[in-house]
Short mmCIF file of C-alpha atoms in Angstrom, two decimals:
data_model
loop_
_atom_site.label_atom_id
_atom_site.label_comp_id
_atom_site.label_asym_id
_atom_site.label_seq_id
_atom_site.Cartn_x
_atom_site.Cartn_y
_atom_site.Cartn_z
CA MET A 235 -30.49 0.16 9.52
CA LEU A 236 -27.51 -1.24 11.40
CA ASP A 237 -28.24 -4.05 13.77
CA VAL A 238 -25.47 -5.57 15.88
CA ARG A 239 -26.81 -8.68 17.64
CA GLN A 240 -25.06 -10.38 20.55
CA VAL A 241 -21.62 -9.91 19.04
CA SER A 242 -18.55 -11.39 20.72
CA ALA A 243 -15.14 -10.69 19.26
CA GLY A 244 -11.49 -10.18 20.15
CA TYR A 245 -7.90 -10.55 19.04
CA ASP A 246 -5.69 -13.64 19.15
CA GLY A 247 -7.86 -15.54 21.57
CA LEU A 248 -8.34 -12.55 23.87
CA GLN A 249 -12.03 -11.75 24.08
CA ILE A 250 -12.82 -8.02 23.98
CA LEU A 251 -16.55 -7.86 23.20
CA TRP A 252 -19.10 -9.88 25.15
CA GLU A 253 -22.45 -10.29 23.41
CA VAL A 254 -22.75 -6.65 22.46
CA ALA A 255 -26.00 -5.46 20.92
CA ILE A 256 -26.48 -1.99 19.45
CA HIS A 257 -28.47 -0.55 16.61
CA VAL A 258 -28.51 2.57 14.49
CA ASP A 259 -31.71 3.68 12.82
CA ALA A 260 -31.88 5.56 9.54
CA GLY A 261 -31.17 9.26 9.97
CA GLU A 262 -29.69 8.94 13.47
CA ILE A 263 -26.44 10.06 15.02
CA VAL A 264 -25.50 7.47 17.62
CA ALA A 265 -22.56 7.90 19.98
CA LEU A 266 -20.48 5.09 21.40
CA MET A 267 -18.79 6.09 24.65
CA GLY A 268 -16.66 4.36 27.19
CA PRO A 269 -13.24 4.40 28.84
CA ASN A 270 -10.04 3.39 27.07
CA GLY A 271 -9.86 -0.29 26.27
CA SER A 272 -13.60 -0.81 26.65
CA GLY A 273 -13.91 -2.18 23.11
CA LYS A 274 -15.36 0.79 21.21
CA SER A 275 -12.97 0.56 18.28
CA THR A 276 -13.16 -3.23 18.29
CA LEU A 277 -16.92 -2.94 17.93
CA MET A 278 -16.62 -0.45 15.09
CA ASN A 279 -13.96 -2.56 13.38
CA SER A 280 -16.28 -5.56 13.63
CA VAL A 281 -18.99 -3.61 11.82
CA SER A 282 -16.65 -2.56 9.00
CA GLY A 283 -15.21 -6.07 8.65
CA LEU A 284 -11.68 -5.21 9.77
CA ILE A 285 -11.95 -7.96 12.36
CA ARG A 286 -13.97 -11.16 12.20
CA ILE A 287 -16.56 -11.61 14.91
CA TRP A 288 -16.56 -14.82 16.96
CA SER A 289 -20.29 -15.11 17.38
CA GLY A 290 -23.49 -13.14 16.95
CA GLU A 291 -24.54 -11.35 13.80
CA ILE A 292 -24.31 -7.92 12.20
CA LEU A 293 -27.01 -6.80 9.79
CA PHE A 294 -27.05 -3.73 7.59
CA GLU A 295 -30.35 -2.88 5.93
CA GLY A 296 -31.50 -6.39 6.73
CA ARG A 297 -28.52 -8.18 5.19
CA ARG A 298 -25.81 -10.08 7.05
CA ILE A 299 -22.48 -8.24 6.68
CA ASP A 300 -20.36 -9.90 9.35
CA ALA A 301 -18.71 -12.34 6.96
CA LEU A 302 -17.85 -9.74 4.32
CA PRO A 303 -14.24 -8.59 3.80
CA PRO A 304 -13.53 -4.95 4.72
CA HIS A 305 -13.12 -3.89 1.10
CA ALA A 306 -16.70 -4.94 0.33
CA MET A 307 -18.17 -2.44 2.80
CA ILE A 308 -18.18 0.75 0.76
CA GLY A 309 -20.08 -1.11 -1.91
CA MET A 310 -22.70 -1.91 0.74
CA GLY A 311 -23.00 1.77 1.69
CA VAL A 312 -20.92 1.76 4.87
CA ALA A 313 -17.83 3.97 5.19
CA HIS A 314 -15.39 3.89 8.09
CA VAL A 315 -13.22 6.84 9.14
CA LEU A 316 -10.52 5.25 11.27
CA GLU A 317 -9.09 6.68 14.47
CA ARG A 318 -6.35 9.29 13.94
CA HIS A 319 -7.66 10.04 10.44
CA ARG A 320 -5.26 7.61 8.69
CA LEU A 321 -4.80 9.64 5.54
CA PHE A 322 -2.18 8.46 3.08
CA PRO A 323 0.52 10.90 4.16
CA ASP A 324 2.56 10.88 0.94
CA MET A 325 -0.40 11.56 -1.32
CA THR A 326 -2.11 14.83 -2.05
CA VAL A 327 -5.44 15.84 -0.53
CA LEU A 328 -7.03 15.31 -3.94
CA GLU A 329 -5.61 11.79 -4.29
CA ASN A 330 -6.81 10.93 -0.79
CA LEU A 331 -10.30 12.15 -1.63
CA MET A 332 -10.35 10.31 -4.95
CA LEU A 333 -9.43 7.09 -3.16
CA GLY A 334 -12.51 7.56 -1.01
CA CYS A 335 -14.70 6.79 -4.01
CA GLY A 336 -13.37 3.27 -4.17
CA PRO A 337 -11.11 1.65 -6.75
CA HIS A 338 -13.76 1.23 -9.43
CA ALA A 339 -15.33 4.68 -9.30
CA ARG A 340 -16.36 6.46 -12.47
CA LYS A 341 -15.07 9.93 -13.26
CA GLN A 342 -18.54 11.33 -12.86
CA SER A 343 -19.01 10.04 -9.33
CA ILE A 344 -15.54 11.29 -8.37
CA ALA A 345 -16.38 14.78 -9.67
CA GLN A 346 -19.69 14.73 -7.82
CA GLY A 347 -18.06 13.55 -4.60
CA LEU A 348 -15.38 16.23 -4.81
CA GLU A 349 -17.99 18.91 -5.28
CA GLN A 350 -19.78 17.77 -2.11
CA ALA A 351 -16.53 17.46 -0.17
CA TYR A 352 -15.45 20.99 -1.12
CA ALA A 353 -18.89 22.35 -0.26
CA LEU A 354 -18.64 20.79 3.21
CA PHE A 355 -15.01 21.79 3.79
CA PRO A 356 -14.09 24.68 1.46
CA LEU A 357 -10.60 24.62 2.93
CA LEU A 358 -9.90 21.26 1.28
CA LYS A 359 -10.36 22.80 -2.13
CA GLU A 360 -7.58 25.29 -1.41
CA ARG A 361 -5.36 22.52 -0.11
CA ARG A 362 -6.14 19.92 -2.76
CA THR A 363 -2.65 19.82 -4.29
CA GLN A 364 -0.95 19.76 -0.89
CA ILE A 365 0.58 16.55 0.51
CA ALA A 366 -1.84 15.22 3.14
CA GLY A 367 0.93 14.76 5.71
CA SER A 368 1.56 18.52 5.68
CA LEU A 369 -1.97 19.45 6.83
CA SER A 370 -2.72 20.42 10.43
CA GLY A 371 -4.43 17.87 12.68
CA GLY A 372 -7.86 19.42 12.24
CA GLU A 373 -7.48 19.71 8.49
CA GLN A 374 -6.43 16.07 8.31
CA GLN A 375 -9.52 15.05 10.27
CA MET A 376 -11.70 17.08 7.90
CA CYS A 377 -10.00 15.45 4.94
CA ALA A 378 -10.56 12.01 6.46
CA ILE A 379 -14.28 12.67 7.00
CA ALA A 380 -14.59 14.08 3.49
CA ARG A 381 -12.80 10.99 2.16
CA GLY A 382 -15.24 8.79 4.03
CA LEU A 383 -18.13 10.59 2.38
CA MET A 384 -16.77 10.29 -1.16
CA SER A 385 -18.44 6.92 -1.69
CA SER A 386 -21.86 8.43 -0.75
CA PRO A 387 -22.37 6.02 2.16
CA ARG A 388 -25.69 5.64 3.95
CA LEU A 389 -23.91 4.88 7.21
CA LEU A 390 -20.73 6.64 8.29
CA LEU A 391 -18.63 5.18 11.11
CA ILE A 392 -16.28 7.72 12.69
CA ASP A 393 -13.74 6.69 15.30
CA GLU A 394 -12.83 9.57 17.66
CA PRO A 395 -13.18 12.48 15.26
CA PHE A 396 -12.29 15.10 17.88
CA ILE A 397 -9.14 13.61 19.31
CA GLY A 398 -6.30 16.09 19.45
CA LEU A 399 -8.28 18.94 17.90
CA SER A 400 -8.43 22.55 19.07
CA PRO A 401 -11.81 23.79 20.40
CA HIS A 402 -12.28 25.75 17.20
CA MET A 403 -11.65 22.69 15.04
CA ARG A 404 -13.87 20.57 17.28
CA SER A 405 -16.86 22.78 16.65
CA ALA A 406 -16.12 22.91 12.91
CA VAL A 407 -15.98 19.10 12.75
CA ALA A 408 -19.13 18.76 14.89
CA LYS A 409 -20.94 21.18 12.60
CA ALA A 410 -19.87 19.14 9.59
CA ILE A 411 -21.09 15.90 11.16
CA ARG A 412 -24.50 17.52 11.79
CA ALA A 413 -24.60 18.73 8.18
CA ILE A 414 -23.72 15.26 6.89
CA ASN A 415 -26.51 13.82 9.01
CA ARG A 416 -29.01 16.39 7.75
CA ASP A 417 -28.19 15.20 4.23
CA GLY A 418 -29.52 11.80 5.22
CA VAL A 419 -26.39 9.95 6.28
CA SER A 420 -26.67 7.95 9.50
CA VAL A 421 -23.66 8.30 11.78
CA LEU A 422 -22.15 6.04 14.40
CA LEU A 423 -19.32 7.79 16.21
CA ILE A 424 -16.93 7.02 19.01
CA GLU A 425 -16.23 9.81 21.46
CA GLN A 426 -14.70 9.81 24.91
CA ASN A 427 -15.92 13.24 25.89
CA VAL A 428 -19.38 12.66 27.32
CA ALA A 429 -20.68 16.21 26.93
CA GLU A 430 -19.51 16.40 23.33
CA ALA A 431 -20.91 13.00 22.45
CA LEU A 432 -24.29 13.63 24.06
CA SER A 433 -24.78 17.06 22.53
CA LEU A 434 -24.04 15.74 19.07
CA SER A 435 -25.98 12.48 19.14
CA GLN A 436 -29.62 11.50 19.39
CA ARG A 437 -28.82 8.24 21.14
CA ALA A 438 -25.79 6.91 22.95
CA TYR A 439 -24.33 3.71 24.33
CA ILE A 440 -21.77 3.23 27.02
CA LEU A 441 -19.41 0.36 26.64
CA ARG A 442 -17.41 -0.88 29.60
CA GLU A 443 -15.08 -3.88 29.65
CA GLY A 444 -16.58 -5.10 26.40
CA ARG A 445 -20.20 -4.94 27.49
CA ILE A 446 -22.91 -2.38 26.84
CA VAL A 447 -23.75 -1.08 30.30
CA LEU A 448 -26.07 1.72 29.34
CA GLY A 449 -27.94 2.93 26.30
CA GLY A 450 -30.65 5.41 25.61
CA ARG A 451 -31.65 8.78 24.25
CA SER A 452 -28.87 11.31 24.66
CA GLU A 453 -31.28 13.82 26.23
CA ASP A 454 -32.19 11.39 28.99
CA LEU A 455 -28.57 10.45 29.60
CA LYS A 456 -27.64 14.08 30.15
CA VAL A 457 -29.72 14.21 33.30
CA GLY A 458 -27.48 14.38 36.32
CA GLN A 459 -23.99 13.03 36.09
CA THR A 460 -24.92 9.41 36.08
CA VAL A 461 -23.12 8.73 32.82
CA GLU A 462 -19.82 10.18 33.96
CA ARG A 463 -20.01 8.29 37.20
CA ILE A 464 -20.78 5.05 35.47
CA PHE A 465 -17.78 5.03 33.31
CA MET A 466 -15.34 6.92 35.45
CA ALA A 467 -16.01 5.35 38.82
CA ARG A 468 -17.03 1.99 37.46
CA GLU A 469 -20.28 2.29 39.33
CA ASP A 470 -23.00 -0.20 38.67
CA VAL A 471 -25.83 0.80 36.42
CA PRO A 472 -28.71 2.21 38.44
CA SER A 473 -31.97 0.41 37.99
CA GLY A 474 -33.77 3.58 36.90
CA LEU A 475 -31.76 3.95 33.71
CA ASP A 476 -32.19 0.67 31.98
CA ILE A 477 -30.41 -0.61 28.97
CA VAL A 478 -32.37 0.25 25.90
CA SER A 479 -32.06 -2.67 23.59
CA SER A 480 -33.83 -3.65 20.38
CA MET B 235 40.25 11.44 -24.08
CA SER B 236 37.90 12.33 -26.89
CA GLY B 237 34.38 13.62 -26.44
CA ASP B 238 33.05 10.73 -28.48
CA LEU B 239 34.49 8.21 -26.09
CA LEU B 240 32.96 10.00 -23.14
CA VAL B 241 29.55 10.00 -24.83
CA GLN B 242 29.87 6.27 -25.44
CA LEU B 243 30.88 5.66 -21.86
CA LEU B 244 28.01 7.72 -20.53
CA LEU B 245 25.54 6.00 -22.81
CA SER B 246 26.75 2.59 -21.74
CA GLY B 247 26.61 3.68 -18.10
CA ILE B 248 23.08 5.00 -18.43
CA GLY B 249 22.05 1.83 -20.27
CA MET B 250 23.34 -0.40 -17.50
CA GLY B 251 21.95 2.08 -14.99
CA PHE B 252 18.42 1.77 -16.33
CA ILE B 253 18.70 -2.01 -16.26
CA PHE B 254 19.87 -1.90 -12.63
CA ALA B 255 17.08 0.57 -11.95
CA LEU B 256 14.44 -1.67 -13.50
CA ILE B 257 15.56 -4.63 -11.39
CA ALA B 258 15.74 -2.43 -8.30
CA ILE B 259 12.30 -0.92 -8.93
CA GLY B 260 10.80 -4.41 -9.03
CA LEU B 261 12.47 -5.21 -5.74
CA THR B 262 11.53 -1.95 -4.05
CA LEU B 263 7.94 -2.15 -5.29
CA ILE B 264 7.39 -5.54 -3.69
CA TYR B 265 9.14 -4.39 -0.53
CA GLY B 266 7.31 -1.07 -0.44
CA VAL B 267 3.88 -2.60 -0.87
CA MET B 268 4.17 -5.53 1.49
CA ASN B 269 7.42 -5.29 3.47
CA VAL B 270 8.78 -8.51 2.06
CA VAL B 271 12.23 -8.75 0.53
CA ASN B 272 12.22 -10.99 -2.51
CA PHE B 273 15.46 -12.91 -2.17
CA ALA B 274 14.66 -14.79 -5.39
CA HIS B 275 14.58 -11.57 -7.41
CA GLY B 276 17.88 -12.33 -9.14
CA GLU B 277 16.56 -15.76 -10.08
CA PHE B 278 13.52 -14.10 -11.67
CA LEU B 279 16.06 -12.25 -13.83
CA MET B 280 17.87 -15.51 -14.59
CA LEU B 281 14.59 -17.14 -15.64
CA SER B 282 13.68 -14.32 -17.98
CA MET B 283 17.15 -14.39 -19.53
CA TYR B 284 16.78 -18.14 -20.12
CA ALA B 285 13.35 -17.53 -21.61
CA SER B 286 14.80 -14.95 -24.01
CA TYR B 287 17.70 -17.19 -24.88
CA LEU B 288 15.58 -20.31 -25.42
CA ALA B 289 13.09 -18.45 -27.64
CA PHE B 290 16.04 -17.27 -29.69
CA ALA B 291 17.77 -20.66 -29.85
CA THR B 292 14.58 -22.61 -30.57
CA TRP B 293 12.57 -20.36 -32.87
CA GLY B 294 15.10 -17.72 -33.79
CA ALA B 295 12.86 -15.14 -32.15
CA ASP B 296 14.93 -12.13 -31.25
CA PRO B 297 14.97 -11.04 -27.57
CA ILE B 298 13.68 -7.62 -28.57
CA VAL B 299 10.68 -9.26 -30.27
CA THR B 300 9.97 -11.65 -27.41
CA LEU B 301 10.39 -8.93 -24.76
CA PRO B 302 6.65 -8.27 -24.31
CA PHE B 303 5.98 -12.01 -24.07
CA VAL B 304 8.74 -12.55 -21.53
CA ALA B 305 7.43 -9.60 -19.54
CA ALA B 306 3.90 -11.06 -19.61
CA LEU B 307 5.20 -14.51 -18.70
CA MET B 308 7.11 -13.09 -15.74
CA PHE B 309 4.04 -11.12 -14.66
CA VAL B 310 2.11 -14.39 -14.43
CA PHE B 311 5.08 -16.05 -12.73
CA GLY B 312 5.11 -13.23 -10.14
CA LEU B 313 1.40 -13.77 -9.47
CA LEU B 314 1.96 -17.49 -9.04
CA VAL B 315 4.82 -16.96 -6.61
CA TYR B 316 2.58 -14.65 -4.58
CA TYR B 317 -0.50 -16.86 -4.53
CA LEU B 318 1.24 -20.22 -4.14
CA LEU B 319 4.08 -19.25 -1.81
CA VAL B 320 4.28 -15.77 -0.34
CA ARG B 321 0.63 -15.41 0.59
CA ARG B 322 0.79 -18.64 2.56
CA VAL B 323 3.68 -17.48 4.72
CA MET B 324 2.37 -13.95 5.36
CA GLN B 325 0.60 -15.09 8.52
CA GLY B 326 3.84 -16.50 9.87
CA SER B 327 6.84 -14.77 11.35
CA MET B 328 9.26 -12.57 9.43
CA ASN B 329 11.66 -15.53 9.40
CA SER B 330 9.26 -17.70 7.47
CA GLN B 331 8.93 -14.99 4.83
CA ILE B 332 12.70 -14.67 4.53
CA PHE B 333 13.19 -18.41 4.29
CA ALA B 334 10.37 -18.79 1.77
CA THR B 335 11.87 -16.43 -0.81
CA PHE B 336 15.42 -17.54 0.06
CA GLY B 337 14.35 -21.14 -0.45
CA LEU B 338 12.79 -20.18 -3.77
CA MET B 339 16.12 -18.66 -4.79
CA VAL B 340 18.01 -21.86 -4.00
CA PHE B 341 15.36 -23.96 -5.70
CA LEU B 342 15.30 -21.92 -8.91
CA GLN B 343 19.09 -21.83 -9.17
CA ALA B 344 19.35 -25.57 -8.63
CA ALA B 345 16.52 -26.25 -11.06
CA ALA B 346 18.22 -24.11 -13.73
CA GLN B 347 21.48 -25.94 -13.20
CA PHE B 348 19.71 -29.30 -13.35
CA ILE B 349 17.84 -28.53 -16.55
CA MET B 350 20.25 -26.25 -18.43
CA GLY B 351 23.58 -27.22 -16.90
CA ALA B 352 26.19 -24.78 -15.67
CA ASP B 353 27.19 -23.63 -19.18
CA TYR B 354 27.02 -20.05 -20.34
CA PHE B 355 24.59 -19.37 -23.16
CA ALA B 356 24.54 -16.20 -25.20
CA VAL B 357 22.31 -14.76 -27.90
CA ARG B 358 24.58 -14.39 -30.93
CA GLY B 359 23.71 -12.63 -34.16
CA GLY B 360 20.45 -11.14 -32.93
CA LEU B 361 18.86 -8.07 -34.46
CA LEU B 362 20.71 -5.89 -32.03
CA SER B 363 24.22 -7.16 -32.56
CA GLY B 364 26.78 -4.83 -33.96
CA VAL B 365 27.06 -1.10 -33.67
CA LEU B 366 25.22 1.98 -34.75
CA GLU B 367 27.30 4.75 -36.23
CA VAL B 368 26.00 8.23 -35.67
CA GLY B 369 28.48 10.65 -37.19
CA SER B 370 31.77 9.84 -35.56
CA LEU B 371 30.05 8.16 -32.62
CA ILE B 372 30.12 4.38 -32.50
CA LEU B 373 27.31 3.13 -30.32
CA PRO B 374 26.84 -0.54 -29.48
CA ALA B 375 23.27 -1.42 -30.47
CA PRO B 376 22.42 -3.65 -27.45
CA GLN B 377 23.32 -0.89 -24.99
CA LEU B 378 21.37 1.62 -27.03
CA ALA B 379 18.38 -0.71 -26.93
CA ALA B 380 18.87 -1.08 -23.19
CA VAL B 381 18.67 2.70 -22.75
CA VAL B 382 15.58 3.04 -24.95
CA GLY B 383 13.84 -0.11 -23.70
CA ALA B 384 14.54 0.29 -20.00
CA SER B 385 13.74 4.00 -19.92
CA THR B 386 10.49 3.38 -21.82
CA ALA B 387 9.58 0.58 -19.41
CA THR B 388 10.37 2.83 -16.45
CA GLY B 389 8.22 5.57 -17.97
CA VAL B 390 5.28 3.18 -18.42
CA LEU B 391 5.73 1.99 -14.86
CA TYR B 392 5.74 5.54 -13.55
CA TRP B 393 2.57 6.30 -15.46
CA LEU B 394 0.95 3.13 -14.10
CA VAL B 395 1.92 3.74 -10.49
CA PHE B 396 1.55 7.52 -10.28
CA ARG B 397 -1.13 8.37 -12.84
CA THR B 398 -3.73 5.59 -12.90
CA ALA B 399 -6.44 4.62 -10.43
CA THR B 400 -4.86 1.17 -10.04
CA GLY B 401 -1.53 2.75 -9.19
CA ARG B 402 -3.23 4.98 -6.66
CA SER B 403 -4.77 1.92 -5.00
CA LEU B 404 -1.37 0.22 -5.03
CA ARG B 405 0.29 3.18 -3.32
CA ALA B 406 -2.59 3.41 -0.85
CA ALA B 407 -2.17 -0.26 0.07
CA SER B 408 1.55 0.26 0.56
CA GLN B 409 1.11 3.30 2.81
CA ASP B 410 -1.68 1.99 5.06
CA ARG B 411 -3.19 -1.40 4.29
CA GLN B 412 -5.99 -1.13 6.85
CA ALA B 413 -7.12 2.32 5.72
CA ALA B 414 -6.89 1.13 2.11
CA SER B 415 -9.16 -1.82 2.83
CA THR B 416 -11.81 0.43 4.38
CA LEU B 417 -11.81 2.37 1.10
CA GLY B 418 -12.76 -0.69 -0.92
CA ILE B 419 -9.26 -1.70 -1.97
CA ASN B 420 -8.66 -5.43 -2.06
CA VAL B 421 -5.24 -5.39 -0.44
CA ASP B 422 -4.54 -9.03 -1.23
CA ARG B 423 -5.01 -8.30 -4.92
CA MET B 424 -2.67 -5.30 -4.66
CA TYR B 425 0.00 -7.54 -3.16
CA ALA B 426 -0.39 -9.94 -6.08
CA LEU B 427 -0.19 -7.02 -8.49
CA ALA B 428 3.03 -5.79 -6.88
CA TRP B 429 4.57 -9.25 -7.36
CA GLY B 430 3.33 -9.36 -10.96
CA ILE B 431 4.69 -5.93 -11.83
CA GLY B 432 7.91 -6.52 -9.92
CA ALA B 433 8.53 -9.74 -11.84
CA ALA B 434 7.56 -8.12 -15.16
CA CYS B 435 10.16 -5.37 -14.59
CA VAL B 436 12.78 -8.06 -14.20
CA GLY B 437 11.41 -9.78 -17.31
CA ILE B 438 12.05 -6.63 -19.34
CA ALA B 439 15.49 -6.16 -17.79
CA GLY B 440 16.36 -9.80 -18.53
CA SER B 441 15.24 -9.53 -22.16
CA LEU B 442 17.34 -6.41 -22.73
CA LEU B 443 20.29 -7.89 -20.89
CA SER B 444 20.24 -11.13 -22.87
CA ASN B 445 21.32 -9.15 -25.95
CA PHE B 446 24.76 -8.58 -24.53
CA TYR B 447 25.16 -10.69 -21.43
CA PRO B 448 25.38 -14.48 -21.24
CA VAL B 449 22.94 -16.46 -19.11
CA PHE B 450 23.92 -19.11 -16.55
CA PRO B 451 22.29 -20.37 -13.35
CA ARG B 452 23.98 -17.88 -11.05
CA VAL B 453 23.71 -14.81 -13.29
CA GLY B 454 21.00 -13.28 -11.10
CA ALA B 455 23.26 -12.88 -8.10
CA ILE B 456 25.53 -10.44 -9.93
CA PHE B 457 22.74 -8.07 -10.83
CA VAL B 458 20.53 -8.43 -7.83
CA LEU B 459 23.37 -7.56 -5.47
CA ILE B 460 23.70 -4.25 -7.29
CA ALA B 461 19.91 -3.89 -7.20
CA TYR B 462 19.95 -4.30 -3.40
CA VAL B 463 22.54 -1.55 -3.25
CA ALA B 464 20.34 0.62 -5.48
CA VAL B 465 17.31 -0.02 -3.24
CA ALA B 466 19.24 0.80 -0.07
CA LEU B 467 20.89 3.80 -1.69
CA GLY B 468 17.61 5.17 -3.01
CA GLY B 469 15.67 4.39 0.15
CA PHE B 470 13.69 1.23 0.82
CA GLY B 471 10.33 1.26 -0.92
CA SER B 472 11.03 4.39 -2.97
CA ILE B 473 10.57 4.04 -6.73
CA HIS B 474 12.17 7.42 -7.43
CA GLY B 475 15.09 6.39 -5.25
CA ALA B 476 15.62 3.09 -7.05
CA LEU B 477 15.59 4.85 -10.41
CA VAL B 478 18.04 7.59 -9.45
CA ALA B 479 20.32 5.20 -7.56
CA GLY B 480 20.27 2.67 -10.42
CA VAL B 481 21.41 5.27 -12.94
CA ILE B 482 24.07 6.64 -10.56
CA ILE B 483 25.42 3.13 -10.04
CA GLY B 484 25.41 2.40 -13.77
CA LEU B 485 27.39 5.53 -14.54
CA LEU B 486 29.75 5.05 -11.63
CA GLN B 487 30.69 1.49 -12.54
CA VAL B 488 31.27 2.27 -16.20
CA LEU B 489 33.41 5.32 -15.44
CA ALA B 490 35.31 3.46 -12.73
CA GLY B 491 35.83 0.53 -15.08
CA PHE B 492 37.34 2.86 -17.64
CA PHE B 493 39.39 5.20 -15.49
CA ILE B 494 40.50 2.83 -12.74
CA SER B 495 40.29 -0.79 -13.75
CA SER B 496 37.52 -3.01 -15.00
CA GLN B 497 38.22 -5.43 -12.16
CA LEU B 498 37.55 -2.68 -9.65
CA LYS B 499 34.50 -1.15 -11.32
CA PHE B 500 32.14 -1.98 -8.46
CA VAL B 501 34.45 -0.71 -5.74
CA PRO B 502 33.30 2.92 -5.97
CA VAL B 503 29.68 1.69 -6.06
CA TYR B 504 30.00 -0.13 -2.75
CA LEU B 505 32.06 2.73 -1.36
CA LEU B 506 29.27 5.17 -2.19
CA TYR B 507 26.79 2.76 -0.64
CA LEU B 508 28.80 2.57 2.59
CA ILE B 509 29.08 6.34 2.78
CA VAL B 510 25.35 6.88 2.18
CA VAL B 511 24.39 4.21 4.70
CA LEU B 512 26.68 5.79 7.29
CA VAL B 513 25.66 9.38 6.68
CA ARG B 514 22.02 8.95 5.71
CA PRO B 515 20.81 5.46 6.68
CA ARG B 516 17.38 5.92 5.14
CA GLY B 517 18.89 6.44 1.68
CA LEU B 518 18.39 9.28 -0.75
CA PHE B 519 14.59 9.26 -0.94
CA GLY B 520 13.66 6.96 1.93
CA ARG B 521 11.37 7.68 4.83
CA LEU B 522 12.31 6.77 8.34
#
């Protein structure tokens, strides 16, 4: 579904990603892990067109998307929930959700999207006339995920959905992500907490200093504490756990 | 003083206030959406006043009739300024943006002086000359038109910005351009739209103003200075703020002109501005 091939990218001449290759298959939840500054967000921003890649290619459902502008992505079926939710703070919850449908949405698709959003997060229905900036952190994250879903994407990119949330909110958001996935939406998410990321995902990648150092099925990665050691202690990748590419 | 006189003063103040507000809204919209101050905003006003005047002098078309055309013309002019000038300097430093619109101001003023000369031109004997008598009230028609026209234009603008899908996209782009772009909003197009609408606001203000104010190359400076005060007073980027501050300033200067001296009518305006900036630097409706 999503195929990132040997992508290098960066900002202002500073290279962040070095020939990164990952893929997400239809129906999967894939986690992207790694320490701060390892290039997780840069990789996700490359997929959604927020930054231009230097080399390599990104394919979505077999089509090249790496030259498309960011505003073309929801039309392709890819939605991106940015880090720290990034709601429009001065607008109401309802306005934020409506914007999720894209600027050319029909009334019908907005109504349909709202129905789904309220079914997933009933709380948002109660808060729909409230200014988004007045919601709690967890509520804002829910609103951001719901906004991302408004365009009925086939792939949802979520950057650190659990950051700053209470344990209660974490499990509510994780439950929602599973529900979204059960409805047929593939998910690529960034998460620093290894246990959280592995329990939620079917596959995971570890990014370190702009390179994929490990990738595989989340179940296999849970074995032992290899994963933690790799990205905490900067240990080299053991030969037993090989990078799963292609 | 009589009640009638007070009503006339208030009406005139509100009329001027809405015109200030319309100019200030254009300025604050462009600033709010893309963080660029349009230093040539007053010259946009000057251009639209010349357009109104020339249509009147050449074809006898009254400014109130040509208002929609001037507004449309200025909308296109705003788009052109964005695409040909502002967009090209957006990658550069803040200084290059300041110098670009400042340079445009100097250029437009000089061009107007070169083509039209430094003379004052006024629309005389238009449809809106004279007064309207309502009972014992004597209301000058141009000011009355300014109240009706500018408040209608402001109402339409409010509807556009706060009630339509396009307005929602515009506000989204102004609050968080990156998030807006991930939601399918073409931010570049929103910037162009802000310039178009901002210039069209000034086009309407210029048309209404040309009924009772002469046009000359430096006319913009007088009004835009007040508009800057309105923007700062109302809070940078706030449309509500620009509207409220514009009307307050309009009333204040008319009342001060009457009760103190017409030479000193702007003194209380700048005094109020200084007090607000000292006490509440973000303005009445601004965010920090």
